[in-house]
GROMACS .gro file of C-alpha atoms in nm:
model
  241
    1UNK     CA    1 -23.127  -0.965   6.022
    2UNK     CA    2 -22.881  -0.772   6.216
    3UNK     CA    3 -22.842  -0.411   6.242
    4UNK     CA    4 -22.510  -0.412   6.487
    5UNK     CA    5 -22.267  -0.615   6.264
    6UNK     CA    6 -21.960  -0.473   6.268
    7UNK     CA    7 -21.596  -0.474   6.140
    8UNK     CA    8 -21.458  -0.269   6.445
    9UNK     CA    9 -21.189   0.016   6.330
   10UNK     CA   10 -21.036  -0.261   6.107
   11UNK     CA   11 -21.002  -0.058   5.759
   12UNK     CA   12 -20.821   0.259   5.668
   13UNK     CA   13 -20.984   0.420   5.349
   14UNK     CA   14 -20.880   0.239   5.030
   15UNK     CA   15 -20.642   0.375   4.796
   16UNK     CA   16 -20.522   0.163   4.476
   17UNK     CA   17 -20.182   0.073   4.619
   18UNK     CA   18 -20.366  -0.093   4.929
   19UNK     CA   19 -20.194  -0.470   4.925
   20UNK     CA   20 -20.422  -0.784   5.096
   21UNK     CA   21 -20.328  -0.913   5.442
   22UNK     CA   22 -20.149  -1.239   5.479
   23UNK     CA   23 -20.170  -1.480   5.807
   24UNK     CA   24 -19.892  -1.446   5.961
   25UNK     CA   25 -19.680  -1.648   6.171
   26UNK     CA   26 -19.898  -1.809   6.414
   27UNK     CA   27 -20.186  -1.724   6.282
   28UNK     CA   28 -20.471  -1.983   6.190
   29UNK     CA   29 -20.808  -1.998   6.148
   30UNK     CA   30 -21.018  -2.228   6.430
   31UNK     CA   31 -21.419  -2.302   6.320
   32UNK     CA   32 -21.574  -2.376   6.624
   33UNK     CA   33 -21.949  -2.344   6.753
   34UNK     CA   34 -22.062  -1.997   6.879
   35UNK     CA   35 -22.123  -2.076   7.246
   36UNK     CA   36 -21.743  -2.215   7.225
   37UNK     CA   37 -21.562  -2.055   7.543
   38UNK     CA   38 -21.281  -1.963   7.261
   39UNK     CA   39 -21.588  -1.735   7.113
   40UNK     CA   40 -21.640  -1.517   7.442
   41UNK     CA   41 -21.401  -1.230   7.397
   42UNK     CA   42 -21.548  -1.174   7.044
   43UNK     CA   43 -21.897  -1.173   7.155
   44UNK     CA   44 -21.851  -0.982   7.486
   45UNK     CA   45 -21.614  -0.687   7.281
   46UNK     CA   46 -21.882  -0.690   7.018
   47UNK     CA   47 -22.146  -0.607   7.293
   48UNK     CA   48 -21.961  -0.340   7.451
   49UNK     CA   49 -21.904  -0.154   7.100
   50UNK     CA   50 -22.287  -0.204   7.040
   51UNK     CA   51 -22.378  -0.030   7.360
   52UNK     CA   52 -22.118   0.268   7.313
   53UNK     CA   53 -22.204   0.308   6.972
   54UNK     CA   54 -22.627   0.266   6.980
   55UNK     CA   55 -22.694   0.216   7.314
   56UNK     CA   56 -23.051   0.143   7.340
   57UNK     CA   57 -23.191   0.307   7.009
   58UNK     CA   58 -23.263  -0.046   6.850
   59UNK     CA   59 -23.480  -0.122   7.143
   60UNK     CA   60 -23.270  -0.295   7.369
   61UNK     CA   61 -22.934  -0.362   7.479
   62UNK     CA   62 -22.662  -0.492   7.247
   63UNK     CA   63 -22.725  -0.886   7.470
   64UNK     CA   64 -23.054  -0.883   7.261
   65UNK     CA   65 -22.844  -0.874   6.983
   66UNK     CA   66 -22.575  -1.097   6.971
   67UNK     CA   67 -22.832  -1.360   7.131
   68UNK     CA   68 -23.085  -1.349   6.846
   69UNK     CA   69 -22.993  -1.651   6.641
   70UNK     CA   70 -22.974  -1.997   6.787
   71UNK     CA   71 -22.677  -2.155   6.838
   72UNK     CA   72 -22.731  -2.390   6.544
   73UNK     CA   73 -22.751  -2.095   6.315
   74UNK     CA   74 -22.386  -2.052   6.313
   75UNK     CA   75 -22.275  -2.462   6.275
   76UNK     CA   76 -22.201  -2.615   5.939
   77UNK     CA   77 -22.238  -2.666   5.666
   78UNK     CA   78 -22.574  -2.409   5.680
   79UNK     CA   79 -22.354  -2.159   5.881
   80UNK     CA   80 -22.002  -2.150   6.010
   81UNK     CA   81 -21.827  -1.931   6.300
   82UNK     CA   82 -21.464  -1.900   6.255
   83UNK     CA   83 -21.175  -1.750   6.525
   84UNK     CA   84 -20.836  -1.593   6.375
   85UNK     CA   85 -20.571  -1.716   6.627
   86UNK     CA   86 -20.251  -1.614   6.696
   87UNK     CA   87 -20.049  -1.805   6.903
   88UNK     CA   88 -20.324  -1.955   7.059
   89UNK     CA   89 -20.525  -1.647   7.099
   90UNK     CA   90 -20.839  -1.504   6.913
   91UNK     CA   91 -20.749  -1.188   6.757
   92UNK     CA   92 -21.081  -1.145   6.479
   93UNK     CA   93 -21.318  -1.381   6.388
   94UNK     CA   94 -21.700  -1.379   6.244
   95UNK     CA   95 -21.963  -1.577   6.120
   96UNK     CA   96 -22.264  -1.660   5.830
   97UNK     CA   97 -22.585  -1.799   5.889
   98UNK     CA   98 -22.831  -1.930   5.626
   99UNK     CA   99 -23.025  -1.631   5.444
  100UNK     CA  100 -23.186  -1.844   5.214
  101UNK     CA  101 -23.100  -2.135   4.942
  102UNK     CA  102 -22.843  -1.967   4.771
  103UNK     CA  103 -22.709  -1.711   5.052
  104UNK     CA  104 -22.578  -1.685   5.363
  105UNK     CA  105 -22.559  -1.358   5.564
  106UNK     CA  106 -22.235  -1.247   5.729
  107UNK     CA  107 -22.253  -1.155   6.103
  108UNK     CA  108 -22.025  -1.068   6.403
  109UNK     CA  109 -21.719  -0.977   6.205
  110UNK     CA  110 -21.492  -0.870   6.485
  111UNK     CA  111 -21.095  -0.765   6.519
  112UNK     CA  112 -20.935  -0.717   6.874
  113UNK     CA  113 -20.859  -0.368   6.984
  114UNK     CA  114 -20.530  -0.447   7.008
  115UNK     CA  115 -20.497  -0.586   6.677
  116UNK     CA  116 -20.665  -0.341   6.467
  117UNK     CA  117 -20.616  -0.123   6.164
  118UNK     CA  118 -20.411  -0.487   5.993
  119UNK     CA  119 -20.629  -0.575   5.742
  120UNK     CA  120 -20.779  -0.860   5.968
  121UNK     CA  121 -21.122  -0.804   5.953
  122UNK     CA  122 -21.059  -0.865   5.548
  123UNK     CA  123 -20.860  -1.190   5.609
  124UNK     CA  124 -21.190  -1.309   5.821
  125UNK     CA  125 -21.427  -1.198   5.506
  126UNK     CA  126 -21.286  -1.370   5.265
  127UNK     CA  127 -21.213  -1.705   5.463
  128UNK     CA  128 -21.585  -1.691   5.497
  129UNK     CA  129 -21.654  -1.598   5.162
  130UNK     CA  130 -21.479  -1.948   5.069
  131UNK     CA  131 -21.636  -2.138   5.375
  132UNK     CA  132 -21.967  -2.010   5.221
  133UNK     CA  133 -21.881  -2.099   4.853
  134UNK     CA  134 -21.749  -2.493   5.014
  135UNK     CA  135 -22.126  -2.475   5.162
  136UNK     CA  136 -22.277  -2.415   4.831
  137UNK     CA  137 -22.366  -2.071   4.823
  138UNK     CA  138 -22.362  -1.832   4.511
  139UNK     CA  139 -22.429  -1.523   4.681
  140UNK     CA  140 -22.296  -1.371   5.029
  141UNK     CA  141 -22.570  -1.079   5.177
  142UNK     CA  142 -22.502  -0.863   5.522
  143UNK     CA  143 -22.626  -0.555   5.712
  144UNK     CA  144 -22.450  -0.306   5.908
  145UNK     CA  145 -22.554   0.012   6.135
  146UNK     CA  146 -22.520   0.383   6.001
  147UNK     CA  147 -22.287   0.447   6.298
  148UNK     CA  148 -21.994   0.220   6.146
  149UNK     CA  149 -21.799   0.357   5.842
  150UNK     CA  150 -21.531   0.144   5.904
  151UNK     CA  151 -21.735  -0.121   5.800
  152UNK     CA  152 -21.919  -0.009   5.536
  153UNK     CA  153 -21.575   0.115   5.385
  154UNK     CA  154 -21.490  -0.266   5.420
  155UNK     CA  155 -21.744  -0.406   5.251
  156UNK     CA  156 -21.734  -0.135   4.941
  157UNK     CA  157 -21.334  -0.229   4.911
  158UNK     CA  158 -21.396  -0.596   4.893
  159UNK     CA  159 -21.630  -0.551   4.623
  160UNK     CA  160 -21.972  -0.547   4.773
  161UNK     CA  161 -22.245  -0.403   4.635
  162UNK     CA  162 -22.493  -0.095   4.852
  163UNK     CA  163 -22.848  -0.232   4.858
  164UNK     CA  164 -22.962   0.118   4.928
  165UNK     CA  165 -22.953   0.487   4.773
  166UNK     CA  166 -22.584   0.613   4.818
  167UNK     CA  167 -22.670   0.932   4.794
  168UNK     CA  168 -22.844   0.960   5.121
  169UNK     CA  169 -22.639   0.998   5.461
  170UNK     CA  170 -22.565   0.728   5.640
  171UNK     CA  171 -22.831   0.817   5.932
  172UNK     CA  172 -23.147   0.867   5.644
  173UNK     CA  173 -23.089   0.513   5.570
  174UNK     CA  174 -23.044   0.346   5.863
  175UNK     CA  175 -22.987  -0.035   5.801
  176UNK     CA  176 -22.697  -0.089   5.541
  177UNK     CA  177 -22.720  -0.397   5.316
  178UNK     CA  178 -22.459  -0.517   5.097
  179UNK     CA  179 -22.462  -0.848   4.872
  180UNK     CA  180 -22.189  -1.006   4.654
  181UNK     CA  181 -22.173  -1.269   4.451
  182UNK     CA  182 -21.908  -1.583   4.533
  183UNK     CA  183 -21.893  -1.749   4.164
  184UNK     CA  184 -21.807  -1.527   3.797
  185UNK     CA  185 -22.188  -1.444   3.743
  186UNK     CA  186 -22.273  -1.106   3.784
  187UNK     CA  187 -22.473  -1.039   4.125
  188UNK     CA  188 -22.868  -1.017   4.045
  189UNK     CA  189 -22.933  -0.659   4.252
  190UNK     CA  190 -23.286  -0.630   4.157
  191UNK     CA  191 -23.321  -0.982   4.380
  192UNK     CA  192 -23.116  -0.962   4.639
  193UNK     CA  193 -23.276  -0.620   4.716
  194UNK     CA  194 -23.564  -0.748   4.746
  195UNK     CA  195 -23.522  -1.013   4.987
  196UNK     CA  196 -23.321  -0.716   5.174
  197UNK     CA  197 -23.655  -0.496   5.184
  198UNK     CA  198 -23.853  -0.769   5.268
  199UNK     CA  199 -23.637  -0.856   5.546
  200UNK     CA  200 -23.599  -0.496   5.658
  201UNK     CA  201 -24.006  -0.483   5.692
  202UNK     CA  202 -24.017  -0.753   5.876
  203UNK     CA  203 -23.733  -0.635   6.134
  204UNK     CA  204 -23.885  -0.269   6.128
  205UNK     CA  205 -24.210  -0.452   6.229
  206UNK     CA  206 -24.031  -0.599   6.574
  207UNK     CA  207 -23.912  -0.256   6.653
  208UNK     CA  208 -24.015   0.060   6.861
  209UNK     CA  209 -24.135   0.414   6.675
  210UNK     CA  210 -23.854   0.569   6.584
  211UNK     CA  211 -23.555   0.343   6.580
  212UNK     CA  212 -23.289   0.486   6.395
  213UNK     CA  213 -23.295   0.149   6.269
  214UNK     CA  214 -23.548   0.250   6.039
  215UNK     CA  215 -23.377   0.568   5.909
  216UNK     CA  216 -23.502   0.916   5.896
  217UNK     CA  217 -23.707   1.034   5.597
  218UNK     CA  218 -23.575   1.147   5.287
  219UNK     CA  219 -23.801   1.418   5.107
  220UNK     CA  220 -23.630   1.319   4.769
  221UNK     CA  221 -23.723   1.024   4.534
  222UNK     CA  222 -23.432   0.744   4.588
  223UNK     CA  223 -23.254   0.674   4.323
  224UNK     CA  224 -23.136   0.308   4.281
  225UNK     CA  225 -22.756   0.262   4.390
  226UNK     CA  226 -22.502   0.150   4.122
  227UNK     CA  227 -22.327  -0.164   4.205
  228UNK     CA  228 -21.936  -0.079   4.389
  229UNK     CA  229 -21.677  -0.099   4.163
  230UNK     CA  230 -21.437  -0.439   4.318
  231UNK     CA  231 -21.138  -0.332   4.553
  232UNK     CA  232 -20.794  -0.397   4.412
  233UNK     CA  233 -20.789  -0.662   4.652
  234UNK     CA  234 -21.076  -0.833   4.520
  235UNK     CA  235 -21.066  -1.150   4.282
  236UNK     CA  236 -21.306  -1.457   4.239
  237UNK     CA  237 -21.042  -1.720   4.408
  238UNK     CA  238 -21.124  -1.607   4.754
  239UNK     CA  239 -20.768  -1.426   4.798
  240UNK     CA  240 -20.754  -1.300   5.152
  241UNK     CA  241 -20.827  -0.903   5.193
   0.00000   0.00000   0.00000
């Protein structure tokens, strides 16, 4: 589990006339492994938003991070990490891992500073929303921080569902999960939020007394969230948005 995952500044909030993103000239996606040279100005931008954003109220710095998985994690066909070039150059990129059998779990969605606020960061989602379905998964899971409504305004727009109560603030719940499903079968919430709070426990276990990580208390019962309606952009054929 990740807390830091991030789709940095890349989405304006959604109105019904938004249109998808297209590659454009140039542009083409590039899997490669995620200690690939090609990788480093993704990981090392992704750091330095960590820090700025969190600092150290996960526990540590944002290297602790983006080095918890192995390598391996990220190769095919149990994981993937893709680059967007253009002309050469890595403007986004991200990554899944293996959550279980059926899912894998987004991480290290990323979009150049210089290349923001284009609709790349939903480009990169949904070529790894097909890489995942080509591996065999049925179901596509992430978390995100409560400092980074860009990205959970990405995630709502390309039809994920909230694994938490929606009508808390983003700071009393902490970790953000989202899940989607990647075939015409309705997403199984009651599941997939399971495997969320179990994963959650056993994060919040590996972490010091009051991480905001672990949210701050609510003094109201939660009340289950109701799946997010689909963006426009959204369709089951794995259309880039």
């Amino acid at each position: 589990m990740s807390l830091h995952d991030l789709a940095a500044s890349d989405v304006s909030p959604a109105s019904p006339s938004d249109a998808p993103a297209a590659l454009g000239d140039g542009d083409r996606f590039l899997y490669v492994d995620a200690d690939d040279p090609r990788a480093r100005p993704l990981l090392d931008d992704l750091e330095r938003e960590y820090d700025e954003r969190y600092g150290l109220d996960f526990g540590g710095p944002a290297s602790e991070e983006i080095h918890r998985y192995p390598v391996d994690a990220f190769r095919r066909p149990q994981g993937a990490f893709v680059l967007l070039l253009r002309d050469g150059e890595p403007i986004a990129g991200g990554a899944f891992k293996r959550f279980d059998e059926s899912t894998s779990e987004l991480k290290r969605i990323w979009t150049a500073a210089s290349h923001r606020r284009q609709g790349l960061a939903r480009l990169v989602v949904a070529e790894l929303e097909a890489q995942s379905r080509r591996s065999g998964y049925t179901t596509v899971y992430l978390t995100t921080g409560p400092r980074q409504p860009e990205a959970q305004r990405l995630y709502t727009v390309t039809g994920y569902t909230p694994l938490y109560d929606v009508t808390l603030t983003a700071e009393q719940v902490g970790v953000h999960g989202f899940a989607k499903s990647l075939t015409a079968d309705p997403l199984e919430v009651p599941a997939i939020r399971a495997k969320h709070e179990r994963e959650l426990a056993r994060f919040f276990a590996s972490l010091p007394q009051g991480s905001i990580a672990r949210g701050t208390p609510d003094p109201a019962p939660a009340t289950p969230a109701a799946p997010a309606p689909a963006g426009p952009e959204d369709t089951a054929t794995g259309v880039a948005r």
